[in-house]
PDB file of C-alpha atoms in Angstrom:
ATOM      1  CA  UNK A   1     -64.214  13.784  -5.815  1.00 65.00           C
ATOM      2  CA  UNK A   2     -61.184  13.123  -8.014  1.00 73.00           C
ATOM      3  CA  UNK A   3     -57.785  12.314  -6.617  1.00 73.00           C
ATOM      4  CA  UNK A   4     -55.042  14.785  -7.630  1.00 73.00           C
ATOM      5  CA  UNK A   5     -52.085  13.309  -9.553  1.00 79.00           C
ATOM      6  CA  UNK A   6     -48.537  13.947  -8.311  1.00 84.00           C
ATOM      7  CA  UNK A   7     -45.872  12.913  -5.815  1.00 88.00           C
ATOM      8  CA  UNK A   8     -46.384  12.612  -2.113  1.00 90.00           C
ATOM      9  CA  UNK A   9     -44.227  14.489   0.354  1.00 92.00           C
ATOM     10  CA  UNK A  10     -42.577  11.212   1.470  1.00 94.00           C
ATOM     11  CA  UNK A  11     -41.552  10.352  -2.097  1.00 93.00           C
ATOM     12  CA  UNK A  12     -40.035  13.803  -2.625  1.00 94.00           C
ATOM     13  CA  UNK A  13     -38.032  13.597   0.618  1.00 96.00           C
ATOM     14  CA  UNK A  14     -36.714  10.103  -0.225  1.00 96.00           C
ATOM     15  CA  UNK A  15     -35.542  11.308  -3.649  1.00 96.00           C
ATOM     16  CA  UNK A  16     -33.826  14.341  -2.096  1.00 96.00           C
ATOM     17  CA  UNK A  17     -32.026  12.145   0.464  1.00 96.00           C
ATOM     18  CA  UNK A  18     -30.831   9.766  -2.274  1.00 95.00           C
ATOM     19  CA  UNK A  19     -29.512  12.659  -4.350  1.00 94.00           C
ATOM     20  CA  UNK A  20     -27.673  14.008  -1.286  1.00 93.00           C
ATOM     21  CA  UNK A  21     -26.036  10.642  -0.553  1.00 91.00           C
ATOM     22  CA  UNK A  22     -24.947  10.191  -4.165  1.00 89.00           C
ATOM     23  CA  UNK A  23     -23.527  13.708  -4.246  1.00 87.00           C
ATOM     24  CA  UNK A  24     -21.589  13.150  -1.009  1.00 85.00           C
ATOM     25  CA  UNK A  25     -19.990  10.004  -2.441  1.00 81.00           C
ATOM     26  CA  UNK A  26     -19.570  11.060  -6.063  1.00 79.00           C
ATOM     27  CA  UNK A  27     -18.339  14.648  -5.841  1.00 76.00           C
ATOM     28  CA  UNK A  28     -15.006  13.884  -4.080  1.00 68.00           C
ATOM     29  CA  UNK A  29     -14.247  11.200  -6.659  1.00 68.00           C
ATOM     30  CA  UNK A  30     -15.033  13.535  -9.527  1.00 71.00           C
ATOM     31  CA  UNK A  31     -12.947  16.308  -7.989  1.00 70.00           C
ATOM     32  CA  UNK A  32      -9.865  14.091  -7.789  1.00 66.00           C
ATOM     33  CA  UNK A  33      -9.663  13.479  -4.024  1.00 68.00           C
ATOM     34  CA  UNK A  34      -7.226  10.539  -3.797  1.00 79.00           C
ATOM     35  CA  UNK A  35      -7.240  10.210  -0.016  1.00 82.00           C
ATOM     36  CA  UNK A  36      -8.712   6.726  -0.249  1.00 82.00           C
ATOM     37  CA  UNK A  37      -6.184   5.740  -2.928  1.00 86.00           C
ATOM     38  CA  UNK A  38      -3.329   6.884  -0.679  1.00 90.00           C
ATOM     39  CA  UNK A  39      -4.677   4.824   2.228  1.00 90.00           C
ATOM     40  CA  UNK A  40      -5.064   1.753   0.022  1.00 90.00           C
ATOM     41  CA  UNK A  41      -1.532   2.125  -1.363  1.00 93.00           C
ATOM     42  CA  UNK A  42      -0.206   2.439   2.198  1.00 94.00           C
ATOM     43  CA  UNK A  43      -1.922  -0.830   3.097  1.00 94.00           C
ATOM     44  CA  UNK A  44      -0.421  -2.477   0.003  1.00 94.00           C
ATOM     45  CA  UNK A  45       3.087  -1.324   0.956  1.00 95.00           C
ATOM     46  CA  UNK A  46       2.659  -2.770   4.467  1.00 95.00           C
ATOM     47  CA  UNK A  47       1.362  -6.018   2.986  1.00 94.00           C
ATOM     48  CA  UNK A  48       4.287  -6.250   0.571  1.00 94.00           C
ATOM     49  CA  UNK A  49       6.891  -5.675   3.289  1.00 95.00           C
ATOM     50  CA  UNK A  50       5.276  -8.194   5.615  1.00 95.00           C
ATOM     51  CA  UNK A  51       5.089 -10.721   2.762  1.00 94.00           C
ATOM     52  CA  UNK A  52       8.786 -10.172   2.074  1.00 94.00           C
ATOM     53  CA  UNK A  53       9.732 -10.731   5.717  1.00 95.00           C
ATOM     54  CA  UNK A  54       7.618 -13.854   6.141  1.00 94.00           C
ATOM     55  CA  UNK A  55       8.772 -15.295   2.797  1.00 94.00           C
ATOM     56  CA  UNK A  56      12.438 -14.793   3.677  1.00 95.00           C
ATOM     57  CA  UNK A  57      11.993 -16.745   6.897  1.00 95.00           C
ATOM     58  CA  UNK A  58       9.786 -19.443   5.362  1.00 95.00           C
ATOM     59  CA  UNK A  59      11.963 -20.016   2.280  1.00 94.00           C
ATOM     60  CA  UNK A  60      15.238 -19.442   4.189  1.00 95.00           C
ATOM     61  CA  UNK A  61      16.399 -17.178   1.395  1.00 95.00           C
ATOM     62  CA  UNK A  62      17.180 -13.539   0.836  1.00 96.00           C
ATOM     63  CA  UNK A  63      14.180 -11.464  -0.299  1.00 95.00           C
ATOM     64  CA  UNK A  64      14.759  -8.051  -1.876  1.00 95.00           C
ATOM     65  CA  UNK A  65      12.025  -5.402  -1.623  1.00 95.00           C
ATOM     66  CA  UNK A  66      12.279  -2.317  -3.767  1.00 95.00           C
ATOM     67  CA  UNK A  67       9.871   0.401  -2.700  1.00 96.00           C
ATOM     68  CA  UNK A  68       9.442   2.760  -5.623  1.00 95.00           C
ATOM     69  CA  UNK A  69       7.364   5.900  -5.732  1.00 95.00           C
ATOM     70  CA  UNK A  70       4.298   4.097  -7.127  1.00 95.00           C
ATOM     71  CA  UNK A  71       5.036   0.366  -6.692  1.00 95.00           C
ATOM     72  CA  UNK A  72       6.736  -2.255  -4.556  1.00 95.00           C
ATOM     73  CA  UNK A  73       8.527  -5.172  -6.218  1.00 94.00           C
ATOM     74  CA  UNK A  74       9.592  -8.320  -4.415  1.00 95.00           C
ATOM     75  CA  UNK A  75      12.317 -10.665  -5.615  1.00 95.00           C
ATOM     76  CA  UNK A  76      13.834 -13.733  -3.986  1.00 95.00           C
ATOM     77  CA  UNK A  77      17.219 -15.426  -4.253  1.00 94.00           C
ATOM     78  CA  UNK A  78      17.136 -18.581  -6.365  1.00 91.00           C
ATOM     79  CA  UNK A  79      19.023 -20.566  -3.730  1.00 91.00           C
ATOM     80  CA  UNK A  80      19.970 -20.267  -0.086  1.00 88.00           C
ATOM     81  CA  UNK A  81      23.128 -18.274   0.505  1.00 86.00           C
ATOM     82  CA  UNK A  82      22.900 -16.360  -2.798  1.00 88.00           C
ATOM     83  CA  UNK A  83      24.080 -12.764  -2.690  1.00 86.00           C
ATOM     84  CA  UNK A  84      21.324 -11.354  -4.890  1.00 90.00           C
ATOM     85  CA  UNK A  85      17.671 -11.719  -5.776  1.00 93.00           C
ATOM     86  CA  UNK A  86      16.951 -12.950  -9.275  1.00 91.00           C
ATOM     87  CA  UNK A  87      13.421 -14.407  -9.226  1.00 92.00           C
ATOM     88  CA  UNK A  88      10.075 -12.655  -8.781  1.00 92.00           C
ATOM     89  CA  UNK A  89       8.581 -13.610  -5.433  1.00 89.00           C
ATOM     90  CA  UNK A  90       4.908 -13.648  -6.311  1.00 77.00           C
ATOM     91  CA  UNK A  91       2.407 -12.388  -8.828  1.00 71.00           C
ATOM     92  CA  UNK A  92       0.740  -9.985  -6.394  1.00 76.00           C
ATOM     93  CA  UNK A  93       0.584  -6.386  -7.538  1.00 80.00           C
ATOM     94  CA  UNK A  94       1.565  -3.695  -5.055  1.00 91.00           C
ATOM     95  CA  UNK A  95       1.121  -0.446  -6.968  1.00 91.00           C
ATOM     96  CA  UNK A  96      -1.004   2.652  -7.398  1.00 88.00           C
ATOM     97  CA  UNK A  97      -2.152   4.510 -10.479  1.00 85.00           C
ATOM     98  CA  UNK A  98      -3.727   7.398  -8.580  1.00 85.00           C
ATOM     99  CA  UNK A  99      -2.320  10.796  -9.398  1.00 85.00           C
ATOM    100  CA  UNK A 100      -0.512  12.556  -6.591  1.00 89.00           C
ATOM    101  CA  UNK A 101       0.025   9.369  -4.521  1.00 93.00           C
ATOM    102  CA  UNK A 102       3.680   8.430  -3.988  1.00 94.00           C
ATOM    103  CA  UNK A 103       5.935   6.624  -1.531  1.00 96.00           C
ATOM    104  CA  UNK A 104       9.458   7.406  -0.425  1.00 95.00           C
ATOM    105  CA  UNK A 105      11.880   5.035  -2.146  1.00 96.00           C
ATOM    106  CA  UNK A 106      13.841   2.338  -0.323  1.00 95.00           C
ATOM    107  CA  UNK A 107      15.821  -0.796  -1.154  1.00 96.00           C
ATOM    108  CA  UNK A 108      15.401  -3.297   1.671  1.00 96.00           C
ATOM    109  CA  UNK A 109      16.849  -6.786   2.065  1.00 96.00           C
ATOM    110  CA  UNK A 110      14.970  -9.292   4.193  1.00 96.00           C
ATOM    111  CA  UNK A 111      17.384 -11.866   5.558  1.00 96.00           C
ATOM    112  CA  UNK A 112      16.496 -15.530   6.225  1.00 95.00           C
ATOM    113  CA  UNK A 113      16.742 -14.881   9.977  1.00 94.00           C
ATOM    114  CA  UNK A 114      13.947 -12.271   9.749  1.00 93.00           C
ATOM    115  CA  UNK A 115      16.024  -9.108   9.986  1.00 96.00           C
ATOM    116  CA  UNK A 116      15.884  -6.208   7.545  1.00 97.00           C
ATOM    117  CA  UNK A 117      19.140  -4.807   6.186  1.00 96.00           C
ATOM    118  CA  UNK A 118      20.330  -2.175   3.744  1.00 96.00           C
ATOM    119  CA  UNK A 119      22.653  -4.570   1.916  1.00 94.00           C
ATOM    120  CA  UNK A 120      22.372  -8.126   0.636  1.00 93.00           C
ATOM    121  CA  UNK A 121      25.233  -9.298   2.851  1.00 93.00           C
ATOM    122  CA  UNK A 122      23.232  -8.359   5.939  1.00 92.00           C
ATOM    123  CA  UNK A 123      25.855  -6.126   7.551  1.00 93.00           C
ATOM    124  CA  UNK A 124      23.838  -2.885   7.886  1.00 94.00           C
ATOM    125  CA  UNK A 125      20.607  -3.095   9.898  1.00 95.00           C
ATOM    126  CA  UNK A 126      17.791  -1.032   8.432  1.00 94.00           C
ATOM    127  CA  UNK A 127      15.347   0.997  10.427  1.00 93.00           C
ATOM    128  CA  UNK A 128      13.234   3.891   9.362  1.00 95.00           C
ATOM    129  CA  UNK A 129       9.959   4.506   7.631  1.00 96.00           C
ATOM    130  CA  UNK A 130       8.291   4.668   4.259  1.00 96.00           C
ATOM    131  CA  UNK A 131       6.288   7.863   3.829  1.00 96.00           C
ATOM    132  CA  UNK A 132       3.109   7.704   1.763  1.00 96.00           C
ATOM    133  CA  UNK A 133       2.399  11.133   0.331  1.00 95.00           C
ATOM    134  CA  UNK A 134      -0.666  12.639  -1.289  1.00 92.00           C
ATOM    135  CA  UNK A 135       0.620  15.509  -3.381  1.00 89.00           C
ATOM    136  CA  UNK A 136       3.080  17.128  -0.938  1.00 88.00           C
ATOM    137  CA  UNK A 137       1.410  16.056   2.323  1.00 91.00           C
ATOM    138  CA  UNK A 138       2.474  12.880   4.159  1.00 94.00           C
ATOM    139  CA  UNK A 139      -0.675  10.891   4.951  1.00 93.00           C
ATOM    140  CA  UNK A 140       0.924   7.758   6.401  1.00 94.00           C
ATOM    141  CA  UNK A 141       4.269   6.644   7.741  1.00 96.00           C
ATOM    142  CA  UNK A 142       5.090   2.918   7.653  1.00 96.00           C
ATOM    143  CA  UNK A 143       7.777   2.063  10.190  1.00 96.00           C
ATOM    144  CA  UNK A 144      10.217  -0.829   9.866  1.00 96.00           C
ATOM    145  CA  UNK A 145      12.753  -2.043  12.401  1.00 96.00           C
ATOM    146  CA  UNK A 146      15.667  -4.023  11.021  1.00 94.00           C
ATOM    147  CA  UNK A 147      16.777  -5.895  14.110  1.00 94.00           C
ATOM    148  CA  UNK A 148      13.350  -7.493  14.625  1.00 93.00           C
ATOM    149  CA  UNK A 149      11.831  -7.410  11.121  1.00 91.00           C
ATOM    150  CA  UNK A 150       8.882  -5.457  12.503  1.00 91.00           C
ATOM    151  CA  UNK A 151       6.756  -3.572   9.931  1.00 93.00           C
ATOM    152  CA  UNK A 152       3.815  -1.346  10.825  1.00 90.00           C
TER     153      UNK A 152
END
């Protein structure tokens, strides 16, 4: 008796499962679902704001954080007591290139004592949130409290 050539049932099922897994992962990326990109950008914004707060306290200098729609830039004062930020804080990149992902814009000043203010002089405490949006829907809200320097 000759053995028939072909695939076994187990091999066919394994191939079908692999195709299903690849389709479940690949189709949303091909269709432009940027939900993951929005979550990652939200984490980067939190990281940038926490870095700004900790750097201001550690360096005992003013740190300026500008939250733009697609990026966060951090600058630090060249010397203690300076009224403005004129030097880039670090080389870390806090930005997104994903389409439809945007943040609400803010200009925040992290004081050497750890507080967050709306002006470089430190007279107006800042509190509020940065909204991370995917298209028109807010997917994350990052809260900051000026009197304590808390960011979450």
